[in-house]
Coordinates of C-alpha atoms in Angstrom, one line a residue:
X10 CA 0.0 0.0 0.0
X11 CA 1.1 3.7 -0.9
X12 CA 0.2 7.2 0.5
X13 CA -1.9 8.9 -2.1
X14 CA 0.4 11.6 -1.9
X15 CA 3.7 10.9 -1.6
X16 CA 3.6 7.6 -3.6
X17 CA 5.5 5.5 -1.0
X18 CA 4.7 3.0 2.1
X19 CA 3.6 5.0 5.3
X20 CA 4.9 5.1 8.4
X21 CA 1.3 5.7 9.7
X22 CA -1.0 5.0 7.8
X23 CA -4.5 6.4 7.7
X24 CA -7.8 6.3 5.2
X25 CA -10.3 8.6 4.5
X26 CA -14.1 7.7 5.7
X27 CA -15.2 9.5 2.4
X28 CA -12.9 8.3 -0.9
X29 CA -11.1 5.4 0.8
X30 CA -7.9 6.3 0.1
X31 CA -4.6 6.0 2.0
X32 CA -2.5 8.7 3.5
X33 CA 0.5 9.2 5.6
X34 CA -1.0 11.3 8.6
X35 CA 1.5 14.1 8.9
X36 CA 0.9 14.5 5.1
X37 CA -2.9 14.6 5.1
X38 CA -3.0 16.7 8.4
X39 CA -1.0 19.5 7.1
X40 CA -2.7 19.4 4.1
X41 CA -6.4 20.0 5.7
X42 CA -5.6 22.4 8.0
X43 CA -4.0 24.5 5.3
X44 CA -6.7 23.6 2.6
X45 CA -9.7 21.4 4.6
X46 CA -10.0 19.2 1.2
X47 CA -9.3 15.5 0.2
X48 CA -5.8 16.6 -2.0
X49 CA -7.5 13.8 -4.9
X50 CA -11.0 14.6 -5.1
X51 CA -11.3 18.2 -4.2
X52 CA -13.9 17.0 -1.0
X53 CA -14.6 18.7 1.8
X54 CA -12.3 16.6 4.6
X55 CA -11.3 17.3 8.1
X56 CA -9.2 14.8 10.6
X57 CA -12.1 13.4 12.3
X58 CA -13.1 11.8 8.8
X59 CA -9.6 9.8 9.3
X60 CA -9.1 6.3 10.2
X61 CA -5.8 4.9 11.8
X62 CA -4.9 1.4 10.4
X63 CA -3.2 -1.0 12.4
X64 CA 0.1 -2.4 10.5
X65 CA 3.5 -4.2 11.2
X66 CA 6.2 -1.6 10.9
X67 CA 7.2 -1.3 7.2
X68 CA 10.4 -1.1 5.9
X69 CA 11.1 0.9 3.1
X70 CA 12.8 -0.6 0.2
X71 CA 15.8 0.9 -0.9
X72 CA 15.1 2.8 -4.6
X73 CA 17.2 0.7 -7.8
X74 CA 19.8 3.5 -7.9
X75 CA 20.8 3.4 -4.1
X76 CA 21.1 -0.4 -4.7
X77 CA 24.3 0.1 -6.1
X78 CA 28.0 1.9 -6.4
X79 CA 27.5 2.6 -10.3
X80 CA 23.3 3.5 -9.2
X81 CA 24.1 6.2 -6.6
X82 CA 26.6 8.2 -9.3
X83 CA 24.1 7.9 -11.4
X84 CA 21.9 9.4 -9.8
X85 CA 24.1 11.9 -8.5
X86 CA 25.3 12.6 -12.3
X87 CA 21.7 13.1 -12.5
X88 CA 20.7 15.6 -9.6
X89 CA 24.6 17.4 -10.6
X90 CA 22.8 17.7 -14.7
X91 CA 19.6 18.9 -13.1
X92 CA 21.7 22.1 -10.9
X93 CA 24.0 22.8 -13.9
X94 CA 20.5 23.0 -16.0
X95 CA 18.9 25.2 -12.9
X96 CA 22.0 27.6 -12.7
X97 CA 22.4 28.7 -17.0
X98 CA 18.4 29.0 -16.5
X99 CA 18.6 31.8 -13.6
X100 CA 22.5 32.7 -15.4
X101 CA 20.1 33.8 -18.7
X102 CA 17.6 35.1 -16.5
X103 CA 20.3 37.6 -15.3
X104 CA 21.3 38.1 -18.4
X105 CA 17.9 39.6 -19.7
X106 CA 17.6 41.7 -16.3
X107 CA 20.9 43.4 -17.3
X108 CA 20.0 44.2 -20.5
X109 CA 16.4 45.0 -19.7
X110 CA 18.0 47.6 -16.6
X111 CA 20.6 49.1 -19.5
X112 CA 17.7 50.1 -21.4
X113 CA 16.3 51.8 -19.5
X114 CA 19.2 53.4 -18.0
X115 CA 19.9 54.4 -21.6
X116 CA 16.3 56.1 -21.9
X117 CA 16.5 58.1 -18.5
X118 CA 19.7 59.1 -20.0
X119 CA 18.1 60.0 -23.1
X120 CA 15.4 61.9 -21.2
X121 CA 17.8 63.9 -18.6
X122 CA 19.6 65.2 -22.2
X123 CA 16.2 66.1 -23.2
X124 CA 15.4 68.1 -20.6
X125 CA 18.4 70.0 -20.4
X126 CA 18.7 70.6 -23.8
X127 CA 14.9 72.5 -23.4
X128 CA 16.0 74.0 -20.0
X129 CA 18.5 76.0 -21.9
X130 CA 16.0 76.7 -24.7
X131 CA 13.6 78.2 -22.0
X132 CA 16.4 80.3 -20.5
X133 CA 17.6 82.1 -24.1
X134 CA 14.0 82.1 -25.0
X135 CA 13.3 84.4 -21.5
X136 CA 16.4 86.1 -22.3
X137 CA 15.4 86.9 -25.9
X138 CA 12.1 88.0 -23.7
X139 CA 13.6 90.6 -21.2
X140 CA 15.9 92.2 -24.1
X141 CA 13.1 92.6 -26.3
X142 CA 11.0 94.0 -23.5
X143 CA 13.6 96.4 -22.4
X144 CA 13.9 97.6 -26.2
X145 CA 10.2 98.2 -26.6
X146 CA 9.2 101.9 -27.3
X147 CA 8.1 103.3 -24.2
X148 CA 4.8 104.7 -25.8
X149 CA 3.3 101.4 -26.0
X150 CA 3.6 100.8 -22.4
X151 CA 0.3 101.3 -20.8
X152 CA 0.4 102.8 -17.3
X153 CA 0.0 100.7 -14.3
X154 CA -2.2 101.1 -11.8
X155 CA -1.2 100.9 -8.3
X156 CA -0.3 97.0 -7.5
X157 CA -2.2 94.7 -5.5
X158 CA -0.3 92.6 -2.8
X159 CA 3.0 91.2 -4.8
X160 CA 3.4 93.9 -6.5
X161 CA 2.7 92.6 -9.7
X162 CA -0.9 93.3 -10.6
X163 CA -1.6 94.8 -14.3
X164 CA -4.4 96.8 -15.9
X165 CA -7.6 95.2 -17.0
X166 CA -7.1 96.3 -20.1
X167 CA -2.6 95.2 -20.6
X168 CA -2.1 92.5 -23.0
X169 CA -2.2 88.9 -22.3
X170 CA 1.7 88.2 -20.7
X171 CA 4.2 86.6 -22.9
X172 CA 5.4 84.1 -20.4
X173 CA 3.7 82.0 -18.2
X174 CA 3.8 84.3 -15.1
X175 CA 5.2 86.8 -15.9
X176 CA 4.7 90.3 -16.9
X177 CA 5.9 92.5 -19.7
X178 CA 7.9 94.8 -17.7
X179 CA 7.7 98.7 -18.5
X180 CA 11.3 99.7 -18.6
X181 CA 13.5 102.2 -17.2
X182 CA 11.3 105.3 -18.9
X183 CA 13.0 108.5 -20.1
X184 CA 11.7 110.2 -17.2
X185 CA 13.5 108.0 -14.7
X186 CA 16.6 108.4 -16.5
X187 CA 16.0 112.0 -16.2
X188 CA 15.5 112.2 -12.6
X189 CA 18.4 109.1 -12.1
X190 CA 20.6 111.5 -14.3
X191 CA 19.5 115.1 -12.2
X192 CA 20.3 113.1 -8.7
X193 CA 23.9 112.2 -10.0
X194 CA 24.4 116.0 -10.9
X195 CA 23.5 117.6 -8.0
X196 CA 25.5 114.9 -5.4
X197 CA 28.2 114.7 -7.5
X198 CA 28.2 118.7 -7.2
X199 CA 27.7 118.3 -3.1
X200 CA 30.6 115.7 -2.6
X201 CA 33.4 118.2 -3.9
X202 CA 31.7 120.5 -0.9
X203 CA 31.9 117.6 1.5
X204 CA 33.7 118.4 4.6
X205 CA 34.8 115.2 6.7
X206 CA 32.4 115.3 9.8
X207 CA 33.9 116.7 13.2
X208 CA 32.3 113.7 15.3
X209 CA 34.0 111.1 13.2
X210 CA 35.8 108.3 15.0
X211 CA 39.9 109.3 15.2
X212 CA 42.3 106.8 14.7
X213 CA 42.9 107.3 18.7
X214 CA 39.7 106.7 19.4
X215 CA 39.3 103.6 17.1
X216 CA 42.2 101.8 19.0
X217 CA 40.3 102.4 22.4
X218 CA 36.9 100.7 21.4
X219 CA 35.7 97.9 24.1
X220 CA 32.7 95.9 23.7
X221 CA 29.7 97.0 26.2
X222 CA 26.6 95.1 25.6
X223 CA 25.2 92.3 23.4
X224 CA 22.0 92.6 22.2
X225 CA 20.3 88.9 21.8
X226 CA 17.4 89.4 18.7
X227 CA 16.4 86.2 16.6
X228 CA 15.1 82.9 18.0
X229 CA 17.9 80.5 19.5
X230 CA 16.8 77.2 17.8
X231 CA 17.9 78.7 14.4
X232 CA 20.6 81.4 15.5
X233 CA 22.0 83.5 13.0
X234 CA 22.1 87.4 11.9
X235 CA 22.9 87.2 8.0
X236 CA 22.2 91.5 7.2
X237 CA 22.1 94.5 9.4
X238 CA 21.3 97.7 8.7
X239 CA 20.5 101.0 11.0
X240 CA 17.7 104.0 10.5
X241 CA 19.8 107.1 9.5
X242 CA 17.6 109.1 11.9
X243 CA 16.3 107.0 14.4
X244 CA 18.3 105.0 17.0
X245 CA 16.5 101.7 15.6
X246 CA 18.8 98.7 14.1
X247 CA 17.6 96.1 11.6
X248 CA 18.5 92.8 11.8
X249 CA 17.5 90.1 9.0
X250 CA 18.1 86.2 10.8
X251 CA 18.7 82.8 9.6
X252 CA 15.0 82.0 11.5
X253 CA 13.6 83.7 8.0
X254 CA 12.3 86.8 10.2
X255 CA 13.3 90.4 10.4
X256 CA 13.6 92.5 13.7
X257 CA 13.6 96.2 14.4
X258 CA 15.3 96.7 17.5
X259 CA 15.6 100.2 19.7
X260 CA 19.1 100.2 20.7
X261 CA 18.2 103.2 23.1
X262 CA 15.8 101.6 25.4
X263 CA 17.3 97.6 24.5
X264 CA 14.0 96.6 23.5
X265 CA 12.0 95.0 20.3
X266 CA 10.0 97.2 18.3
X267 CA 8.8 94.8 15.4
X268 CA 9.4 91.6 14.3
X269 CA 8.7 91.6 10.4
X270 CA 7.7 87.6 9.5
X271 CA 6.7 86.5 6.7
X272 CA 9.3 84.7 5.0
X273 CA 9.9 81.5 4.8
X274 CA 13.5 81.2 4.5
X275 CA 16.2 82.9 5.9
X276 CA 16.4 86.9 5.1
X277 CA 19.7 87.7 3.5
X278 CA 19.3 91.7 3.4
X279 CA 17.9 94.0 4.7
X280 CA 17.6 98.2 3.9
X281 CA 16.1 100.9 5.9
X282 CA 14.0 103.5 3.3
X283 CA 13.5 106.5 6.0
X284 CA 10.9 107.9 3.5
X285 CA 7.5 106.7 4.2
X286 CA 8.9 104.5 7.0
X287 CA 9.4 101.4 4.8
X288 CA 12.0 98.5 5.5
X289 CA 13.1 95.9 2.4
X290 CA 13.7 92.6 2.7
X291 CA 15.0 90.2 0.8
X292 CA 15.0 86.2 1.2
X293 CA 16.3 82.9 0.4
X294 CA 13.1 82.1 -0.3
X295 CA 12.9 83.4 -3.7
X296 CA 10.6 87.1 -2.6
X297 CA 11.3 90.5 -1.7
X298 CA 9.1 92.2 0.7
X299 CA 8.6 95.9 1.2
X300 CA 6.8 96.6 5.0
X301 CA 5.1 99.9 5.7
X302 CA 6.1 101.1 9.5
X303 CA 2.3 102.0 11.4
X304 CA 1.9 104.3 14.2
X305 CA 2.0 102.0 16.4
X306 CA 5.3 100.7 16.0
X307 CA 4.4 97.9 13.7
X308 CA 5.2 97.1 10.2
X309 CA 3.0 95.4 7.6
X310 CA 4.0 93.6 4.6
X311 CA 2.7 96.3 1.6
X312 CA 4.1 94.0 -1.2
X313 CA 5.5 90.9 -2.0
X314 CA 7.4 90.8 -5.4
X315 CA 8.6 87.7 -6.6
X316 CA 10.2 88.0 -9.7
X317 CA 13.4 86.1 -9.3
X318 CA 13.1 82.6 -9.4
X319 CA 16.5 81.4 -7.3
X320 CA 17.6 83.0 -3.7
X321 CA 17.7 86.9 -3.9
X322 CA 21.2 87.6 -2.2
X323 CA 21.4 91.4 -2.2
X324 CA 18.8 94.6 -1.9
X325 CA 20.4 98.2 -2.5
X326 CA 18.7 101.3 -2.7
X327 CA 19.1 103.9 -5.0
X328 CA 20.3 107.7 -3.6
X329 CA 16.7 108.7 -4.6
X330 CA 15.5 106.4 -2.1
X331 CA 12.5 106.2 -5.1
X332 CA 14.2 103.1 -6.4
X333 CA 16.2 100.1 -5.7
X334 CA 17.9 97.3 -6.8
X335 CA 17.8 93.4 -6.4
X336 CA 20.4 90.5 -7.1
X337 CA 19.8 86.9 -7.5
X338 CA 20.9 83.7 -7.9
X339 CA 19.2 83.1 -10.9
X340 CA 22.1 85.4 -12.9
X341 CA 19.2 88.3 -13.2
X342 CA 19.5 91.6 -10.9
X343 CA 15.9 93.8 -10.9
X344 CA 15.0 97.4 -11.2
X345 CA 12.2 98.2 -9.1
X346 CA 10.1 101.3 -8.7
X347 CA 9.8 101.3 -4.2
X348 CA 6.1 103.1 -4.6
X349 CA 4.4 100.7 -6.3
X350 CA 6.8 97.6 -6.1
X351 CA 7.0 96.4 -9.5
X352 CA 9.7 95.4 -11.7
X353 CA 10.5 98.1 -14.2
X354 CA 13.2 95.9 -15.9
X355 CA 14.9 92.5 -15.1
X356 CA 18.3 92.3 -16.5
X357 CA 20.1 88.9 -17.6
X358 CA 23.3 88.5 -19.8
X359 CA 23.9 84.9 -21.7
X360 CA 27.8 85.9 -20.6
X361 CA 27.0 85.8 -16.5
X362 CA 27.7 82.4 -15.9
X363 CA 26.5 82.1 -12.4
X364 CA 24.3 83.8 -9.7
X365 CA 24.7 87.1 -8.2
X366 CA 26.2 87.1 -4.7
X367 CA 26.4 90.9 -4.1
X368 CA 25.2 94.9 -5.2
X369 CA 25.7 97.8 -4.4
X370 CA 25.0 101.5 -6.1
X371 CA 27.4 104.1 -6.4
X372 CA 26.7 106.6 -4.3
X373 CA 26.0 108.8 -7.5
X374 CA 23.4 106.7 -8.5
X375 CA 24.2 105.5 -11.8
X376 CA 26.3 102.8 -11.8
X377 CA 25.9 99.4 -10.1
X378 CA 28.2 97.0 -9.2
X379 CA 27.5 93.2 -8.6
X380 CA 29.5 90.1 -7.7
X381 CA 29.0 87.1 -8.7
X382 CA 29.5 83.4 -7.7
X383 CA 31.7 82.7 -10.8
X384 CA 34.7 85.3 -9.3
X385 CA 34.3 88.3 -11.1
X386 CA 32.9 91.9 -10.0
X387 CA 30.8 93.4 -13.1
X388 CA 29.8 96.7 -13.2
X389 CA 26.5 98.3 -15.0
X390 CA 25.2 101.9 -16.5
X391 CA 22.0 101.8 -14.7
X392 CA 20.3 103.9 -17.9
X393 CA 20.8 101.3 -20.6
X394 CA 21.7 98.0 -18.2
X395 CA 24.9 97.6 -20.3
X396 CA 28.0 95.5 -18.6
X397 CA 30.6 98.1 -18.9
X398 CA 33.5 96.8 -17.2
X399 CA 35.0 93.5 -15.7
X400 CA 36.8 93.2 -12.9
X401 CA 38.7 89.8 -12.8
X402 CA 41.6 88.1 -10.5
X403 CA 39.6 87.4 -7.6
X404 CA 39.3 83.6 -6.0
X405 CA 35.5 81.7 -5.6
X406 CA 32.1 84.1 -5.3
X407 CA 32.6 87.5 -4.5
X408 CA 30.7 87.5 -1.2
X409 CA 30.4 92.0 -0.4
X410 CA 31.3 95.2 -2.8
X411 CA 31.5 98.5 -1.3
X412 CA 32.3 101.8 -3.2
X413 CA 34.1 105.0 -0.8
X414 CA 32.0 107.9 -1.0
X415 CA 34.5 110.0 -3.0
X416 CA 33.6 108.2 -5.9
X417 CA 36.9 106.5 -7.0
X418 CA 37.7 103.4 -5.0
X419 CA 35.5 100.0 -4.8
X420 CA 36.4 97.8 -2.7
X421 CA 35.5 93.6 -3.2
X422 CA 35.7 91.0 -1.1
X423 CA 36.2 87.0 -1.8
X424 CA 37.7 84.2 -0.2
X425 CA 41.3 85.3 -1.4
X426 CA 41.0 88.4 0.3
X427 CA 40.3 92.0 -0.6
X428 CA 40.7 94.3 -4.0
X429 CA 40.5 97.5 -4.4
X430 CA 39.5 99.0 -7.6
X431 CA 40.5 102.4 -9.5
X432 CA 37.1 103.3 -11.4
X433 CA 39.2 105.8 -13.4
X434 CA 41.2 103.8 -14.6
X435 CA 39.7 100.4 -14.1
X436 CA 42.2 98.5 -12.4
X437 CA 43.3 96.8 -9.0
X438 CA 45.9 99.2 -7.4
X439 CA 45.5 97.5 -3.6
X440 CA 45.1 93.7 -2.5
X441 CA 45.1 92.9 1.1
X442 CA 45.0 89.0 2.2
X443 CA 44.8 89.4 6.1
X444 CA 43.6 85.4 6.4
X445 CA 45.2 82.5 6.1
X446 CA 44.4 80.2 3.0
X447 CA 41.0 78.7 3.5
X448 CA 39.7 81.6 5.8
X449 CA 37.2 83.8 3.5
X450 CA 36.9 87.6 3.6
X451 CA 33.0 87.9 4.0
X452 CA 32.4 91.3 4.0
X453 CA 34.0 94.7 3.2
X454 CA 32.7 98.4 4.6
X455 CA 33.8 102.0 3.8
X456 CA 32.6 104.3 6.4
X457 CA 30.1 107.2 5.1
X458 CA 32.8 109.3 5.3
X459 CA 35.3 107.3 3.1
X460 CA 38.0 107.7 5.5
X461 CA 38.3 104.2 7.2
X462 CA 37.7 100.3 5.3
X463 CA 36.6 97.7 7.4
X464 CA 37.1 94.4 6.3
X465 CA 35.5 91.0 8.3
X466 CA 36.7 87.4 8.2
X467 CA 38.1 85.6 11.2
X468 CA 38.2 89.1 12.9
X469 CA 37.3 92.6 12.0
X470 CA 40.3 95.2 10.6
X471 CA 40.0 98.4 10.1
X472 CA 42.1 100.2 7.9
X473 CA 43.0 104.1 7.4
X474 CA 42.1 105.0 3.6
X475 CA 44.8 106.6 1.7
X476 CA 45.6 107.3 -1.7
X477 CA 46.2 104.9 -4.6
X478 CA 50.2 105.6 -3.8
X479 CA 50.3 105.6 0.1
X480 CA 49.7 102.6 2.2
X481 CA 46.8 101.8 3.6
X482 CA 47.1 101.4 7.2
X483 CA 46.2 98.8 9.9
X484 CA 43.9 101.4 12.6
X485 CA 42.4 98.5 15.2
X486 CA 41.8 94.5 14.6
X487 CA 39.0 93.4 16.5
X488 CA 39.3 89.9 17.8
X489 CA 36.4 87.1 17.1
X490 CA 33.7 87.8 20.1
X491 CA 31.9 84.7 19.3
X492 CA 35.0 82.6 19.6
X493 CA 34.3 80.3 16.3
X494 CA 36.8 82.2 14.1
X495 CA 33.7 83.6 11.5
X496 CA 33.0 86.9 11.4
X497 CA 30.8 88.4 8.6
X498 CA 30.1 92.0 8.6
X499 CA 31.1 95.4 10.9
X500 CA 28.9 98.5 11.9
X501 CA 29.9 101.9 12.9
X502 CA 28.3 104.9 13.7
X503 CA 28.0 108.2 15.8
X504 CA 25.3 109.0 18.0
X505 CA 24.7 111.8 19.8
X506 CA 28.8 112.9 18.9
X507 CA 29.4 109.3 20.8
X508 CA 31.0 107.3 18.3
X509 CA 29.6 104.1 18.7
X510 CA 31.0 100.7 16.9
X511 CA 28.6 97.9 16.4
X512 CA 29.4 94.3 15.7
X513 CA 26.3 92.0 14.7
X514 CA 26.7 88.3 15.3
X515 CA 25.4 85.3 13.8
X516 CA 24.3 84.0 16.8
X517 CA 21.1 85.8 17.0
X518 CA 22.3 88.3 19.2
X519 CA 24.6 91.5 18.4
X520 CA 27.6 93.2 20.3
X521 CA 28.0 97.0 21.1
X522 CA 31.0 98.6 21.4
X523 CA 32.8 102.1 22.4
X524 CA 35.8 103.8 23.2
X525 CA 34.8 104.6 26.9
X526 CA 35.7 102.7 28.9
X527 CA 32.2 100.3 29.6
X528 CA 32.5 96.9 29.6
X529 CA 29.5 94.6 29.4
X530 CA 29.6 92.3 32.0
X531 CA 27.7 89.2 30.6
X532 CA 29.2 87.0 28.3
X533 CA 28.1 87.3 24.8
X534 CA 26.2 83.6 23.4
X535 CA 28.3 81.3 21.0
X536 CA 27.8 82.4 17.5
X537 CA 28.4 81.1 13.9
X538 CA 29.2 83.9 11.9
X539 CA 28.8 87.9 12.3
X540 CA 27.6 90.8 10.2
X541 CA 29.2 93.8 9.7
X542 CA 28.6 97.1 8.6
X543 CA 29.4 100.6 8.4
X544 CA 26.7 103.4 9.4
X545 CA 26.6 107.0 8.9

């Protein structure tokens, strides 16, 4: 007798009450509780339908092949043929998956090459777009009416936009070149007047500044000051922090006026407009906002423009204070009218190769300067938006540009050092390298005055400014406050005929310092980087 199943004598033996037929019990068992069926005819079955039989203990009878010497290698030589069969199966099996997975690696390939290919179509075709726009007569523009929220609402009756979201911009108009050009006459005409201010800092009292108080702003679980800025009229400071919020502080009574959120990223500059009470911000998060300053104290958001598409690294504002100027990481700086927010133009150039990293007007009005991530320092006539000069030699993105008051020098800074610049003649005449190799140069300030540079790294220098023949001197180093080597920008000002020296920190909090002799007795918090900058 044989198990139904496994086609050989049981060990113990059972049959089933319903077919009749044999089965070893641990066979049929396992087989009803996993399928509750007779495994030949498909019946319903269960183990109280099985009958033990009583037998003799069977022995099993060896198979042919294990009968013999020459019997088992055959059948070994058998099972052995079998694996070898097995193995060039799943071998070809492979075989196919590889050349199944190269195809397809080739057609991603294919599609990445694609989409490159009309990524750079798109960006010549929006180039083609902004030159064209700029070169449109201006008599065709229709007027806008004043903006709704961002800044960017049109007419009812404006042509449909030539881009998906975006506008046709309106262009720098022959009446803003006019007042642009009548702004340049009349301070170029007051700087030869200029007399060098009697409260201004001597290089005495420079060497006697000591820190007196640090000022702790942004939130603590993302420290960080990135820009600074200070009200030419009040004693209020603006600070712009890595926790993507902006803060008004009074330094006179140490307290907060306004905390300006909105953004979503952090804010990487920030610009007090005295007129109208307005502050500018721009963020990593793609947006410029412009905030009206209330009675109260407060500031609202009156506009939101967002017309770069990349990180917007740099806001300056025009002498006019009617007009300022964004830079972007998306290798386009923007002209924008500050009553009504929009984008008069948006200037791009197929030979900027990367993203803007700094600007900064002359303090004439009509010419900008910008750095940029790919080394070089370009400068622009702000009435046609031509590149008119280069500036190259410089090492990695040029992180801060700073023109001296009197018109001549602009001073760069990168992570080889510091340049200074001849606009005459349009040439480097200076260099200083006060790091060591690896330590950048993040930011570079000439006082309103144009008779001191400070320069920020892994500590704050000051220098004397001299001519393009004498030397310029070493007036005060300032050591690292925050004790992590990074510094990133300097302040100074004087109030009240008290010449005051601020240093902003990264670490959410910023130090004061002056040449009395008041020390602050807390300890300042741990910081990552500082911002610097000098105030009139």
């Amino acid at each position: 007798m044989f198990c139904a199943i496994s086609g050989v004598t049981p060990e113990e033996p059972v049959v089933s009450r319903k077919s009749g037929l044999l089965f070893e019990r641990r066979l049929i068992e396992k087989h009803i509780s996993e399928n509750g069926t007779c495994p030949v005819t498909g019946e319903n079955l269960s183990t109280e339908d099985l009958i033990s039989i009583q037998t003799n203990k069977a022995v099993k009878p060896r198979p042919l092949q294990a009968a013999s010497i020459p019997g088992m290698l055959g059948l070994f030589q058998n099972e052995w043929d079998a694996l070898m069969l097995s193995n060039y199966s799943l071998e070809q099996q492979l075989h196919t998956a590889r050349q199944e997975l190269s195809h397809a690696l080739y057609q991603h390939d294919a599609a990445c090459r694609v989409i490159a290919r009309l990524k750079k179509e798109r960006d010549e075709a929006r180039q083609r777009l902004v030159q064209a726009s700029r070169q449109a007569p201006p008599a065709e523009v229709v007027a806008p009416t004043p903006a709704s929220a961002n800044g960017k609402r049109a007419p009812e009756d404006e042509p449909e936009p030539v881009a998906p979201g975006k506008k046709a911009k309106q262009g720098i108009t022959q009446e803003i070149i006019k007042e642009l050009t009548d702004c340049n006459a009349r301070l170029s005409g007051q700087r030869k007047k200029r007399q060098i201010s009697e409260t201004l800092a001597t290089t005495e009292s420079l060497e006697k500044y000591t820190q007196i108080a640090s000022h702790p702003l942004h939130k603590t679980v993302k420290p960080g000051i990135c820009a600074t800025d200070i009200h030419p009229s009040k004693d209020y400071i603006l600070t712009g922090g890595v926790d993507s919020s902006a803060i008004v502080f009074n330094r006179a009574s140490g307290e907060i006026v306004s905390t300006l959120a909105g953004h979503s990223k952090r804010v990487t500059s920030v610009k007090f407009v005295p007129r109208d009470e307005l502050v500018l911000t721009g963020s990593a998060d793609k947006t410029v906002r412009i905030w009206q300053g209330q009675d109260d104290g407060s500031y609202n958001c009156k506009h939101t423009l967002k017309d770069h598409t990349s990180e917007v690294r740099a806001v300056t504002l025009h002498a006019t204070r009617n007009y300022f100027v964004t830079a972007s990481l998306d290798k386009t700086w923007g002209f924008y009218d500050l009553s009504t927010g929009l984008c008069l133009t948006q200037v791009s150039e197929a030979t900027v190769q990367d993203g803007f990293t700094s600007a900064a007007f002359h303090p004439d009005g009509l010419i900008l300067g910008t750095g940029t991530a790919e080394s070089l320092v370009r400068i622009w006539d702000v009435k046609t938006q031509a590149n008119v000069a280069k500036f190259e030699g410089h090492t990695g993105p040029v992180t801060d540009i700073s023109f001296s008051e009197n018109g001549y020098f602009l001073a760069t800074a990168a992570t080889d050092g510091v340049k200074l610049w001849d606009l005459r003649k349009l040439k480097n005449f200076r260099s200083f390298a006060p790091y060591e190799s690896g330590t950048p140069t993040n930011t570079v300030e000439f006082d309103f005055s144009g008779s001191y540079l400070a320069v920020g790294g892994s500590d704050i220098r000051v220098y004397q400014v001299a001519s393009v023949k004498q030397e310029w001197n070493t007036v005060k180093v300032f050591p690292d406050l925050s004790g992590t080597g990074v510094l990133h920008s300097f302040l100074e000002r004087a109030f009240h005929s008290r010449h005051l020296l601020l240093l902003m920190t990264a670490s959410s909090a910023f130090w004061e310092l002056r040449h009395q002799g008041l020390r602050y007795q807390q300890q300042p918090p741990s910081c990552i980087q500082v911002n610097t900058r000098f105030l009139r």
